[in-house]
mmCIF file of C-alpha atoms in Angstrom:
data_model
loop_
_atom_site.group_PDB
_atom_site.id
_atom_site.type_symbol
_atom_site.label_atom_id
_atom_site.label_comp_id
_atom_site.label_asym_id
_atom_site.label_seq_id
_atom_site.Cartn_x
_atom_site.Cartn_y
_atom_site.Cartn_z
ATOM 1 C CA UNK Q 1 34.867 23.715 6.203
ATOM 2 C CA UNK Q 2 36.368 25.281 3.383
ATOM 3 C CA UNK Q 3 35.670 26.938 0.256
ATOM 4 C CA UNK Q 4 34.712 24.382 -2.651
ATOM 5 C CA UNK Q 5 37.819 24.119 -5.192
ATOM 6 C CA UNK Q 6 38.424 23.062 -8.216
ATOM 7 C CA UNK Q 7 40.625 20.534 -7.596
ATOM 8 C CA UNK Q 8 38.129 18.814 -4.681
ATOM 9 C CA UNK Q 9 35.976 17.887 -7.480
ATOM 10 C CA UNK Q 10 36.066 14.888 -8.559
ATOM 11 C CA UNK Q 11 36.731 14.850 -12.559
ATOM 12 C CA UNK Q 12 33.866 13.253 -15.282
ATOM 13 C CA UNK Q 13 34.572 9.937 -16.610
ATOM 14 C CA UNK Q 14 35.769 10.081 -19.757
ATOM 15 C CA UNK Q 15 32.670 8.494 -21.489
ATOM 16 C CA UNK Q 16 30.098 10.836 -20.333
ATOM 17 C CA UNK Q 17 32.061 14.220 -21.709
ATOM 18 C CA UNK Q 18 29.907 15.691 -24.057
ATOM 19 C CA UNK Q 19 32.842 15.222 -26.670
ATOM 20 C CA UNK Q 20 32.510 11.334 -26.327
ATOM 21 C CA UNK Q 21 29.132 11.270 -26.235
ATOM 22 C CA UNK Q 22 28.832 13.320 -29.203
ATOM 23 C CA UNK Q 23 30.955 11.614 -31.268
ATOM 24 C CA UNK Q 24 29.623 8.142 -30.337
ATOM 25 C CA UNK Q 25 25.920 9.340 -31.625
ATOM 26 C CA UNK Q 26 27.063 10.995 -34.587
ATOM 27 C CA UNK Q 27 28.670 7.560 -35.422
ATOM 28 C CA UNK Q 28 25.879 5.807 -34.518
ATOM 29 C CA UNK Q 29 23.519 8.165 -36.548
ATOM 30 C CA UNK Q 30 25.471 8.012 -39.265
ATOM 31 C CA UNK Q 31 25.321 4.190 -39.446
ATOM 32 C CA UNK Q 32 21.703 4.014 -38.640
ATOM 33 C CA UNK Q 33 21.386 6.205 -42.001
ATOM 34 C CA UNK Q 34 23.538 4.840 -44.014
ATOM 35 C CA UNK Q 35 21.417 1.435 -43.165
ATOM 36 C CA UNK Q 36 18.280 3.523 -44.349
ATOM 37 C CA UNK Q 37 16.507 3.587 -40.567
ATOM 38 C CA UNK Q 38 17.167 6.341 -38.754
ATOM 39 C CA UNK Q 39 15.511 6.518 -35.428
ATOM 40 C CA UNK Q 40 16.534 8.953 -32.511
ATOM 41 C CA UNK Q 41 15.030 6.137 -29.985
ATOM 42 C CA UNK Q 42 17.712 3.114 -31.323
ATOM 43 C CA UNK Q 43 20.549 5.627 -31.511
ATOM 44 C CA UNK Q 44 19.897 6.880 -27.887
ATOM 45 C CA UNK Q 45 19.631 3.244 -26.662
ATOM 46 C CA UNK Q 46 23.053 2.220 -28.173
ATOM 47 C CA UNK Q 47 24.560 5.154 -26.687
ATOM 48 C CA UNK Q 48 23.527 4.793 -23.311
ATOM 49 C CA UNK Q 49 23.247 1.124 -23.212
ATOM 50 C CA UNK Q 50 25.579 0.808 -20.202
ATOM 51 C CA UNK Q 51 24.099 2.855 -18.278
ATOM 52 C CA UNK Q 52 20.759 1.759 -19.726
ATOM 53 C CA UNK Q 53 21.355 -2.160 -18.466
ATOM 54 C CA UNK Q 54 22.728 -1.344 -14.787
ATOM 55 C CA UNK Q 55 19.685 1.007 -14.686
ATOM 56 C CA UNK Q 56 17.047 -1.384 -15.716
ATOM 57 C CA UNK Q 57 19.014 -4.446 -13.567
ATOM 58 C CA UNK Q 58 19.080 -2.207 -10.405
ATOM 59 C CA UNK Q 59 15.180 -1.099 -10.749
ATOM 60 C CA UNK Q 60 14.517 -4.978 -11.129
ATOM 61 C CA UNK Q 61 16.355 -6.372 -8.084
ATOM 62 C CA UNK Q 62 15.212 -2.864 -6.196
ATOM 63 C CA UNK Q 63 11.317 -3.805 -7.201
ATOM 64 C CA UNK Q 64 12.062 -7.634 -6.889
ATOM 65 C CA UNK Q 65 13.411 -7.373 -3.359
ATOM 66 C CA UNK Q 66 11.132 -4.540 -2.193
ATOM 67 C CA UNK Q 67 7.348 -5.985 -3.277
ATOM 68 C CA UNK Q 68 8.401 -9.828 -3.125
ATOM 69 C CA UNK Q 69 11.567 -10.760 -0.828
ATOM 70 C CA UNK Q 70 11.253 -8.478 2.090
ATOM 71 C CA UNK Q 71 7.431 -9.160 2.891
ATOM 72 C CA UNK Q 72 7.989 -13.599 2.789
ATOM 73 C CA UNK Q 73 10.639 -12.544 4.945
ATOM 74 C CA UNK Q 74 8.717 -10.544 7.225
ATOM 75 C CA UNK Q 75 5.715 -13.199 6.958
ATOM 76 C CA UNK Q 76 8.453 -15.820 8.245
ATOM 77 C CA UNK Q 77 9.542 -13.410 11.005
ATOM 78 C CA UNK Q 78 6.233 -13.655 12.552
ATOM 79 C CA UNK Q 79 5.580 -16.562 12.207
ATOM 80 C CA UNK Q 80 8.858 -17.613 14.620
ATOM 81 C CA UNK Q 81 8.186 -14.716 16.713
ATOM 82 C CA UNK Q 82 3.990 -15.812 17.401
ATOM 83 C CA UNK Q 83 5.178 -19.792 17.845
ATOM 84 C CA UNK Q 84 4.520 -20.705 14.605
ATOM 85 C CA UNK Q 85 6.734 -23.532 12.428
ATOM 86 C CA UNK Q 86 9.307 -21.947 11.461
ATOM 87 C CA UNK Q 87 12.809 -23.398 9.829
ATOM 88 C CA UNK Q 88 14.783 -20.988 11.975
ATOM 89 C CA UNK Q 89 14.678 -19.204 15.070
ATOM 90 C CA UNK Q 90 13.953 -15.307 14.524
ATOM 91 C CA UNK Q 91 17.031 -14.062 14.901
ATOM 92 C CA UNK Q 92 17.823 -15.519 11.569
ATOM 93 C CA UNK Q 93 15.331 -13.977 9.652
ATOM 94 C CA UNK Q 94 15.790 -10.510 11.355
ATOM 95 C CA UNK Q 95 18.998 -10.796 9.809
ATOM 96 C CA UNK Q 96 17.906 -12.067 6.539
ATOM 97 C CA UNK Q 97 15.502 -8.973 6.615
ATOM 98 C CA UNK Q 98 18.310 -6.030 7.110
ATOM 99 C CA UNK Q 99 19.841 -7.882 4.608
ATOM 100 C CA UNK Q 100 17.027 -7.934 1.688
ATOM 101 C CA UNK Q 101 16.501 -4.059 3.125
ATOM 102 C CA UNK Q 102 20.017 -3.749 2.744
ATOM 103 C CA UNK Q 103 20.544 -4.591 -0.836
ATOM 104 C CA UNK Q 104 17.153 -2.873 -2.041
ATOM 105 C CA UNK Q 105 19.444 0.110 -1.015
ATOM 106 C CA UNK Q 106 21.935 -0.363 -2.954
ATOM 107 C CA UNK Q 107 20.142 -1.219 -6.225
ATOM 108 C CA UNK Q 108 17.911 1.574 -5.099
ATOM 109 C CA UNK Q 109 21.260 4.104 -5.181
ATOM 110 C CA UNK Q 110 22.700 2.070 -7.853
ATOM 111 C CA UNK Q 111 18.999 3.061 -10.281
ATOM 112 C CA UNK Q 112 18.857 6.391 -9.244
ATOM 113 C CA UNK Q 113 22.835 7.116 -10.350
ATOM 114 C CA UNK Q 114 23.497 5.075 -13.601
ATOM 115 C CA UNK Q 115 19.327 4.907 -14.670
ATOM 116 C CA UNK Q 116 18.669 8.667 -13.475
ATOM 117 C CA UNK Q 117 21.669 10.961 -13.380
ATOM 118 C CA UNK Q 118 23.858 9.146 -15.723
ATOM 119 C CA UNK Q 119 21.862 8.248 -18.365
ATOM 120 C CA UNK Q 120 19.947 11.668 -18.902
ATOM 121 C CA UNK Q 121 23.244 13.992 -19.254
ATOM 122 C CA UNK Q 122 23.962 11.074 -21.936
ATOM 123 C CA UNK Q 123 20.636 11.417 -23.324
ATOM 124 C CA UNK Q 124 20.326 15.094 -23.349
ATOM 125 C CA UNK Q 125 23.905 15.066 -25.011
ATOM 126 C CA UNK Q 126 23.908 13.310 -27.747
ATOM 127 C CA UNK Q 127 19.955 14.947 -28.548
ATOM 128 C CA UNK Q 128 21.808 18.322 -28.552
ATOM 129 C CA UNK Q 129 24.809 17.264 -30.577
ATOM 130 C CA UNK Q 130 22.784 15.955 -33.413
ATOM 131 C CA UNK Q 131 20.321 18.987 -33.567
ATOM 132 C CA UNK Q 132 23.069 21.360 -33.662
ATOM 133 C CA UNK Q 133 25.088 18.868 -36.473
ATOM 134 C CA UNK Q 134 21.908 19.150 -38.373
ATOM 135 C CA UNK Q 135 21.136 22.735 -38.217
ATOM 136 C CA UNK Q 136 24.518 23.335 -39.362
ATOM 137 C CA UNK Q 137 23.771 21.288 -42.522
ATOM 138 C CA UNK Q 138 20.581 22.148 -43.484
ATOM 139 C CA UNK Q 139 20.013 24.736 -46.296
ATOM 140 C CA UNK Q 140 18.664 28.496 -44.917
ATOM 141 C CA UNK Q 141 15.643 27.952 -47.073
ATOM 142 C CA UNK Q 142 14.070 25.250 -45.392
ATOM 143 C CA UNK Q 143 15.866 26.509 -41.305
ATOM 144 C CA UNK Q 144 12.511 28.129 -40.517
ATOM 145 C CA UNK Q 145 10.120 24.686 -41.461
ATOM 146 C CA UNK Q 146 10.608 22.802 -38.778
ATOM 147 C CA UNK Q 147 11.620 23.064 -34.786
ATOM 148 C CA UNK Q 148 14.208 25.000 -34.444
ATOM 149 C CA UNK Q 149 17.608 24.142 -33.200
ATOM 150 C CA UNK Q 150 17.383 26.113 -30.171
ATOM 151 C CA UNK Q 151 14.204 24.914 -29.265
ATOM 152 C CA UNK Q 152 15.175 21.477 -29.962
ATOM 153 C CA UNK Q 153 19.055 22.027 -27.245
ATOM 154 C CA UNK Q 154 16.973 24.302 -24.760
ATOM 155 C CA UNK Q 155 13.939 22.466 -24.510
ATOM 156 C CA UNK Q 156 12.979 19.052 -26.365
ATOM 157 C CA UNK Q 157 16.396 17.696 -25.121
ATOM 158 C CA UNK Q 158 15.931 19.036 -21.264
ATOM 159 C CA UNK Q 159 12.793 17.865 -21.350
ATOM 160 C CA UNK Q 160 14.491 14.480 -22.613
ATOM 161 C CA UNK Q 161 15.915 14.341 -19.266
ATOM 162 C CA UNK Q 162 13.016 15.155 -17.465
ATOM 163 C CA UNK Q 163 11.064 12.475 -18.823
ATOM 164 C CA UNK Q 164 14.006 9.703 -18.948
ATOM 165 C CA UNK Q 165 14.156 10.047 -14.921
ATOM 166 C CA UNK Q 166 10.553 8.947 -14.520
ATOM 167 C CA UNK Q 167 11.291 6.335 -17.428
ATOM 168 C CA UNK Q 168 13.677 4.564 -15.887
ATOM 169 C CA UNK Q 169 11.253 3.571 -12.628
ATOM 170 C CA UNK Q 170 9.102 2.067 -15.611
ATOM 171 C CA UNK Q 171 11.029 -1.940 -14.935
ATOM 172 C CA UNK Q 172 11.010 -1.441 -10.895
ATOM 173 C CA UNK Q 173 7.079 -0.715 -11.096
ATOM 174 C CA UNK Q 174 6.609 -3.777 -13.743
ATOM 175 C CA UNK Q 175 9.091 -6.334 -11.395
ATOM 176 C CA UNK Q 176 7.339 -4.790 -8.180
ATOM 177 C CA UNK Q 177 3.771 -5.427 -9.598
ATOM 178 C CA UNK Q 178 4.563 -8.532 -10.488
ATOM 179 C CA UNK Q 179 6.339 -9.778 -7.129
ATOM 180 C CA UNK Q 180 3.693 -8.467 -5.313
ATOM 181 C CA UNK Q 181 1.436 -10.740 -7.217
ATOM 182 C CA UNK Q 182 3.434 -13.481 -6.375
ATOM 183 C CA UNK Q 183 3.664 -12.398 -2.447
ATOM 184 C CA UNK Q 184 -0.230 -12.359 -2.377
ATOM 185 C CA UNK Q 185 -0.620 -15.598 -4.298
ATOM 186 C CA UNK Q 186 1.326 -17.463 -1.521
ATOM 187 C CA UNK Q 187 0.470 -15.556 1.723
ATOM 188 C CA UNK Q 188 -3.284 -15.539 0.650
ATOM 189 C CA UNK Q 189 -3.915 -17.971 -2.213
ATOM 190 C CA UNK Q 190 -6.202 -16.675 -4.697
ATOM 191 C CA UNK Q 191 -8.322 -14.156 -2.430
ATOM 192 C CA UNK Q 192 -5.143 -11.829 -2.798
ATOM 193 C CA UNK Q 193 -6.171 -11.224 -6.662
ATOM 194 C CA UNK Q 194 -9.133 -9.371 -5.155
ATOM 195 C CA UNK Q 195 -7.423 -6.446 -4.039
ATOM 196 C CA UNK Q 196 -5.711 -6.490 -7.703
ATOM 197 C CA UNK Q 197 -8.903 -5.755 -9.521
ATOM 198 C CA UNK Q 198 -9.487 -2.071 -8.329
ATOM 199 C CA UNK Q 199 -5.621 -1.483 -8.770
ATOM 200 C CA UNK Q 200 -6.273 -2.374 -12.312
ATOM 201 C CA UNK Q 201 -9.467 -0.434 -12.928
ATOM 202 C CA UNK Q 202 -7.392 2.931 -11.929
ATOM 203 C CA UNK Q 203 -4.391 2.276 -13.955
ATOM 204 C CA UNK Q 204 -6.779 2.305 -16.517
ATOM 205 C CA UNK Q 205 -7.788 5.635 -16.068
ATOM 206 C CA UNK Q 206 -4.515 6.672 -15.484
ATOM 207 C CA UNK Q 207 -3.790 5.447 -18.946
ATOM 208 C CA UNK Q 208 -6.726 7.917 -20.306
ATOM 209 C CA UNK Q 209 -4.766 10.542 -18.256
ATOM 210 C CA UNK Q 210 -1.371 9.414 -19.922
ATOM 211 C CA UNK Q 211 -3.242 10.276 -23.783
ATOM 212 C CA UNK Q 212 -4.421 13.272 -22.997
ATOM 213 C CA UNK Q 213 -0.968 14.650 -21.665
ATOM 214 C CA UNK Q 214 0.597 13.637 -24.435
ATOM 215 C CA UNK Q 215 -1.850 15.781 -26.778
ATOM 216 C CA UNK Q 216 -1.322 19.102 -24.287
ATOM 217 C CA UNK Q 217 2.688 18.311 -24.699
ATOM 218 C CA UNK Q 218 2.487 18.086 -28.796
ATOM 219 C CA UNK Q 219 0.384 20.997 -28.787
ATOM 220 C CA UNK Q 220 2.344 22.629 -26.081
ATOM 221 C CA UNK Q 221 5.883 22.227 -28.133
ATOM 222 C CA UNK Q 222 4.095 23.507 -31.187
ATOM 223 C CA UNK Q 223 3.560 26.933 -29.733
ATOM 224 C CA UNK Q 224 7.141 27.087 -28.572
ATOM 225 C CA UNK Q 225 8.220 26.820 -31.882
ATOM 226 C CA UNK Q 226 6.331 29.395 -32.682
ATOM 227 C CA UNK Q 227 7.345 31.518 -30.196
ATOM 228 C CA UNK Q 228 10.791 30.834 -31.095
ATOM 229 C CA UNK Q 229 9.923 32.148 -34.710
ATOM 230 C CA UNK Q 230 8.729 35.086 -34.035
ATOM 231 C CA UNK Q 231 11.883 35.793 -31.395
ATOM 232 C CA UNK Q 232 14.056 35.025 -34.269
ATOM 233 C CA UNK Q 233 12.646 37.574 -36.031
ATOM 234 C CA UNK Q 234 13.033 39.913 -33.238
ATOM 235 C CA UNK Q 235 16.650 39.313 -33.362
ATOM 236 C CA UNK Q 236 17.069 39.260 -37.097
ATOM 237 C CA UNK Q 237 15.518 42.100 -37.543
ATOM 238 C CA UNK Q 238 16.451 44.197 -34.490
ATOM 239 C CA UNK Q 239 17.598 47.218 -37.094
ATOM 240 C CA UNK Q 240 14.230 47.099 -38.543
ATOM 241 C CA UNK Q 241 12.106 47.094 -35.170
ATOM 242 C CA UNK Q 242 14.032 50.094 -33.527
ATOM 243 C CA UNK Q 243 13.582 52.085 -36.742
ATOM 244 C CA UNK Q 244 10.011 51.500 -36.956
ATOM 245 C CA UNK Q 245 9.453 51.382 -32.954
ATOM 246 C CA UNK Q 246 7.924 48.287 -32.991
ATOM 247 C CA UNK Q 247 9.058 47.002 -29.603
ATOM 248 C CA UNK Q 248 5.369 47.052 -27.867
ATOM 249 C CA UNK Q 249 3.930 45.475 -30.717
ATOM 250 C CA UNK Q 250 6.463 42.626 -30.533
ATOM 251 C CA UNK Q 251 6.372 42.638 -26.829
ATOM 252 C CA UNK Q 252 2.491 42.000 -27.112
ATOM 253 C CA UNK Q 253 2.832 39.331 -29.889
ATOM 254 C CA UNK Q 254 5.493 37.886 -27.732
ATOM 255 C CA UNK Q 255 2.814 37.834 -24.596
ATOM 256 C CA UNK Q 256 0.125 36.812 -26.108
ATOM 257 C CA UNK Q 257 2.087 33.372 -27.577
ATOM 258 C CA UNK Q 258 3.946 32.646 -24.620
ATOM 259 C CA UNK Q 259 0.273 33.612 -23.137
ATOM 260 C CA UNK Q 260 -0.926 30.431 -25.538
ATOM 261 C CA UNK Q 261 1.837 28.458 -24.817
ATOM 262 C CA UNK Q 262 0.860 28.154 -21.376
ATOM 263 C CA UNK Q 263 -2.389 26.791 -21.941
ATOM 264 C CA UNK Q 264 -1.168 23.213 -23.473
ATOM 265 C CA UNK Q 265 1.269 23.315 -20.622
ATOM 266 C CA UNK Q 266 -1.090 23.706 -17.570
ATOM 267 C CA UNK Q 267 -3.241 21.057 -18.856
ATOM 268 C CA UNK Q 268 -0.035 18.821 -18.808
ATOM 269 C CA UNK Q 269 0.842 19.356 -15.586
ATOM 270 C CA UNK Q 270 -2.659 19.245 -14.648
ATOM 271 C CA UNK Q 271 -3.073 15.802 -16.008
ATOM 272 C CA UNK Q 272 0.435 14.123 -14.496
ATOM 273 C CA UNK Q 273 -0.946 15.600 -10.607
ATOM 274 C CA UNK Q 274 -3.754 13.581 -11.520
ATOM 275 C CA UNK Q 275 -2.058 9.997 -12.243
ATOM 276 C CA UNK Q 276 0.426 10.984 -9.404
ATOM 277 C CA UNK Q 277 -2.684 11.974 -6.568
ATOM 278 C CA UNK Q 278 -4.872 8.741 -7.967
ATOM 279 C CA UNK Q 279 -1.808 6.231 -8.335
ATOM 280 C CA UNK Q 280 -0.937 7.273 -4.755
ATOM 281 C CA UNK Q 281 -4.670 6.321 -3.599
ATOM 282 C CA UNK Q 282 -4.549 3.169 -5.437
ATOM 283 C CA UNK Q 283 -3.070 0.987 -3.048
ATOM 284 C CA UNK Q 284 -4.744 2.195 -0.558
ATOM 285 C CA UNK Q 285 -8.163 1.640 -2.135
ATOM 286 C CA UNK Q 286 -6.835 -1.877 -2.949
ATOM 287 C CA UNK Q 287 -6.005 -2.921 0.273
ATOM 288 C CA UNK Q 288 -9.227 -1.943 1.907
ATOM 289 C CA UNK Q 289 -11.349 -4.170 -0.743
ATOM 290 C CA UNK Q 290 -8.828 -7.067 0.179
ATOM 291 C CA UNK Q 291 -9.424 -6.910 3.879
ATOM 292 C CA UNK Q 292 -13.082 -6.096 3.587
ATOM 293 C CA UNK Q 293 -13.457 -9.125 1.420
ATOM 294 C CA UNK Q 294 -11.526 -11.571 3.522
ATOM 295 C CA UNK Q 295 -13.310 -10.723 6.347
ATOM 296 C CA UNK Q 296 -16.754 -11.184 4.828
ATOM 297 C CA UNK Q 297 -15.586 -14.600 3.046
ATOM 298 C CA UNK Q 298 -12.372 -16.029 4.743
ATOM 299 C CA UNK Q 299 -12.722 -14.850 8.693
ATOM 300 C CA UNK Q 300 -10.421 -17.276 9.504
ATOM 301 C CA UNK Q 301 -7.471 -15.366 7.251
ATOM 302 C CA UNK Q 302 -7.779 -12.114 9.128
ATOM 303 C CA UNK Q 303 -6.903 -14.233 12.382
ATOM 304 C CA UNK Q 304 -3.347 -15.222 11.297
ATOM 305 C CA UNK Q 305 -1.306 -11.988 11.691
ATOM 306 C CA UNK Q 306 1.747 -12.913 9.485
ATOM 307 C CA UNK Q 307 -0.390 -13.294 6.580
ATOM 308 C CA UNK Q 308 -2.175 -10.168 7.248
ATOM 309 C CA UNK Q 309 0.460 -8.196 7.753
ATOM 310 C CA UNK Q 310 2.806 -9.778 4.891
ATOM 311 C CA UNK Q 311 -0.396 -8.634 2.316
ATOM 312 C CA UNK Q 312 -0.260 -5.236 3.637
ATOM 313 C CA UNK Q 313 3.702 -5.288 3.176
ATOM 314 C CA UNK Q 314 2.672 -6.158 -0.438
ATOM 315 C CA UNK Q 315 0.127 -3.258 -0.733
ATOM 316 C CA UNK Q 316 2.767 -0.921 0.755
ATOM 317 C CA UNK Q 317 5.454 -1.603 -1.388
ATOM 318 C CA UNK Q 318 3.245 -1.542 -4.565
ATOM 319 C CA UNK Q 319 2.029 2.436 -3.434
ATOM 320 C CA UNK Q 320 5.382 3.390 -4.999
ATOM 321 C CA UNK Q 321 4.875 1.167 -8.490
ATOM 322 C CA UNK Q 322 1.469 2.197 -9.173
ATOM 323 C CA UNK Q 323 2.317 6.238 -8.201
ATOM 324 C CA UNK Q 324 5.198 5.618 -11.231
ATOM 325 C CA UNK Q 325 3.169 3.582 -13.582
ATOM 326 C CA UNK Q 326 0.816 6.362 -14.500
ATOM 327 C CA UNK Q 327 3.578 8.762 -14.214
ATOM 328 C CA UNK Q 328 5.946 6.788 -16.509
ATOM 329 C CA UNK Q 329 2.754 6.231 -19.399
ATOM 330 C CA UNK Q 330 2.618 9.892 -18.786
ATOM 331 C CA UNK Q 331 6.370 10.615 -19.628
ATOM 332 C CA UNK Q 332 6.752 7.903 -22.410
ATOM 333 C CA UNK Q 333 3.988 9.668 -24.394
ATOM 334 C CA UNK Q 334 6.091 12.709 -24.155
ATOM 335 C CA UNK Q 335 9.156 11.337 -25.219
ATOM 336 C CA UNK Q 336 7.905 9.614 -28.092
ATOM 337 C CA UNK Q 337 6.644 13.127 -28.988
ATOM 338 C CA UNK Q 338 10.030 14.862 -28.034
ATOM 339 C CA UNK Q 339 11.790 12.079 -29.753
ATOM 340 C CA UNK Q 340 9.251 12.444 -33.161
ATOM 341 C CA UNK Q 341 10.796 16.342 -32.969
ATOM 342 C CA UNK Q 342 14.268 15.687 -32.540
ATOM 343 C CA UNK Q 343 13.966 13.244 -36.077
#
């Protein structure tokens, strides 16, 4: 193999330059001002609404196909493959599986390009291109009351990114919850809801989680800033600090906030390992209740093996949706506080 060239890459579409973008959400901002309602969320939807609507259509069909589609399929499959009635013979519905696995690929690859990659260099864009439009405008008096504009480019707006990649699972958790509602409701009738009430009980803890990580990241950003302040007076005043050799002492200020800033920040991360770690147990949990249950009520359910093993399809596919649920509450608490900034 040869060396990587220039030429072998393959060249950006035009619309996601960071000239395009840029001058698509500084028209947009503009318009959303002159209309007296400025708000960073509307303007980043219009932007990216292409990429937006293949991203949210992709997660639906992925989550549609993947917690409803593929285990009736698989329910039918055993059902011709144990004797059962069946409308056709199995070999039909192995095919009609690879196909339902087949598309939840592509939507799958589809999500993860145009809702993931695509849609957070937009994002982080046209956040970047504003902040630094503004910064240039606004008077030197009043430069040092709010977050600054590097903080906002180098972190609010990666952090945009960050966040808008976990976002964007948000509709393929909601379609797969709901499909896999549906799935249980006709493989099980209405003993499936049973293993739905513990799933619920944990996603609302997860939501307590969600609050609290959104405090650590507003607290969190607020020391940043003030790091940032008191680097900017480092720099400013560089002259000043050499005369008076006042390096340690700023070295130590600068420790002991980037010291504080930590804090907020392990608390964070501490909180989003939580909703991932419990989300991941939720199905699990969920799924044992259901079985338990059915074979203390409903014996006779545990003895037809395409039901049984369609519900634990179900419970399989939701482990995904209910690790991203807590996760996305987690990350749409931060960008509403990232977003708040950015304003």
């Amino acid at each position: 193999r040869g060396r990587l060239q220039r030429d072998g890459v393959p060249e950006l579409p035009p619309r996601l330059r960071a000239s395009a973008v840029a001058a698509r959400a500084t028209r947009i901002w503009d318009a959303a001002c002159a209309a007296g309602k400025p708000s960073m969320f509307r303007v980043l939807v219009r932007v990216c609404a292409p990429d937006l609507a293949i991203g949210v259509f992709s997660g639906c069909v992925q989550g549609l196909f993947s917690a409803l589609v593929r285990p009736l399929v698989l329910k039918r499959l055993i059902e011709a493959l144990t004797g059962d009635e069946s409308m056709f013979p199995p070999s039909v519905w192995i095919v009609l599986l690879g196909a339902a696995i087949f598309i939840e690929g592509i939507s799958a690859a589809d999500r993860m390009y145009f809702g993931a990659d695509a849609l957070g260099l937009t994002g982080m864009s046209a956040v970047a291109a504003l902040a630094q439009r503004h910064s240039a405008r606004l008077p030197s008096c009043l430069q040092d009351s709010g977050p600054s504009v590097v903080n906002l480019v180098g972190t609010d707006a990666v952090r945009l990114v960050e966040n808008q990649k976990g976002l964007i699972l948000l509709p393929l958790g909601a379609v797969s919850i709901a499909g896999g509602v549906a799935a249980l409701l006709l493989t099980l009738g209405p003993m499936g809801l049973v293993g739905l009430v513990p799933m619920v009980l944990i996603l609302g803890l997860n939501a307590q989680f969600a609050r609290l990580a959104k405090e650590a990241e507003h607290r969190n950003l607020q020391l940043v800033d003030a790091r940032m302040h008191i680097m900017g007076q480092v720099v400013h005043g560089v002259k000043a600090v050499k005369l008076t050799a006042w390096e340690e002492k700023y070295a130590k200020l600068l420790a002991a906030a980037r010291a504080r800033e930590c804090v907020p920040l392990k608390r964070w991360r501490i909180f989003l390992q939580y909703t991932r770690q419990v989300g991941r147990a939720n199905p699990i949990i969920a799924s044992c209740v259901l079985f338990i249950t059915l074979a203390l009520v409903e014996p006779e359910a545990m003895a037809r093996p395409a039901d049984v093993f369609a519900a634990a399809n179900v419970f399989l596919s939701l482990r995904l949706p209910f690790i991203i649920l807590p996760e996305a509450m987690t990350y749409l608490a931060t960008l509403h506080v990232t977003l708040a900034r950015s304003e």
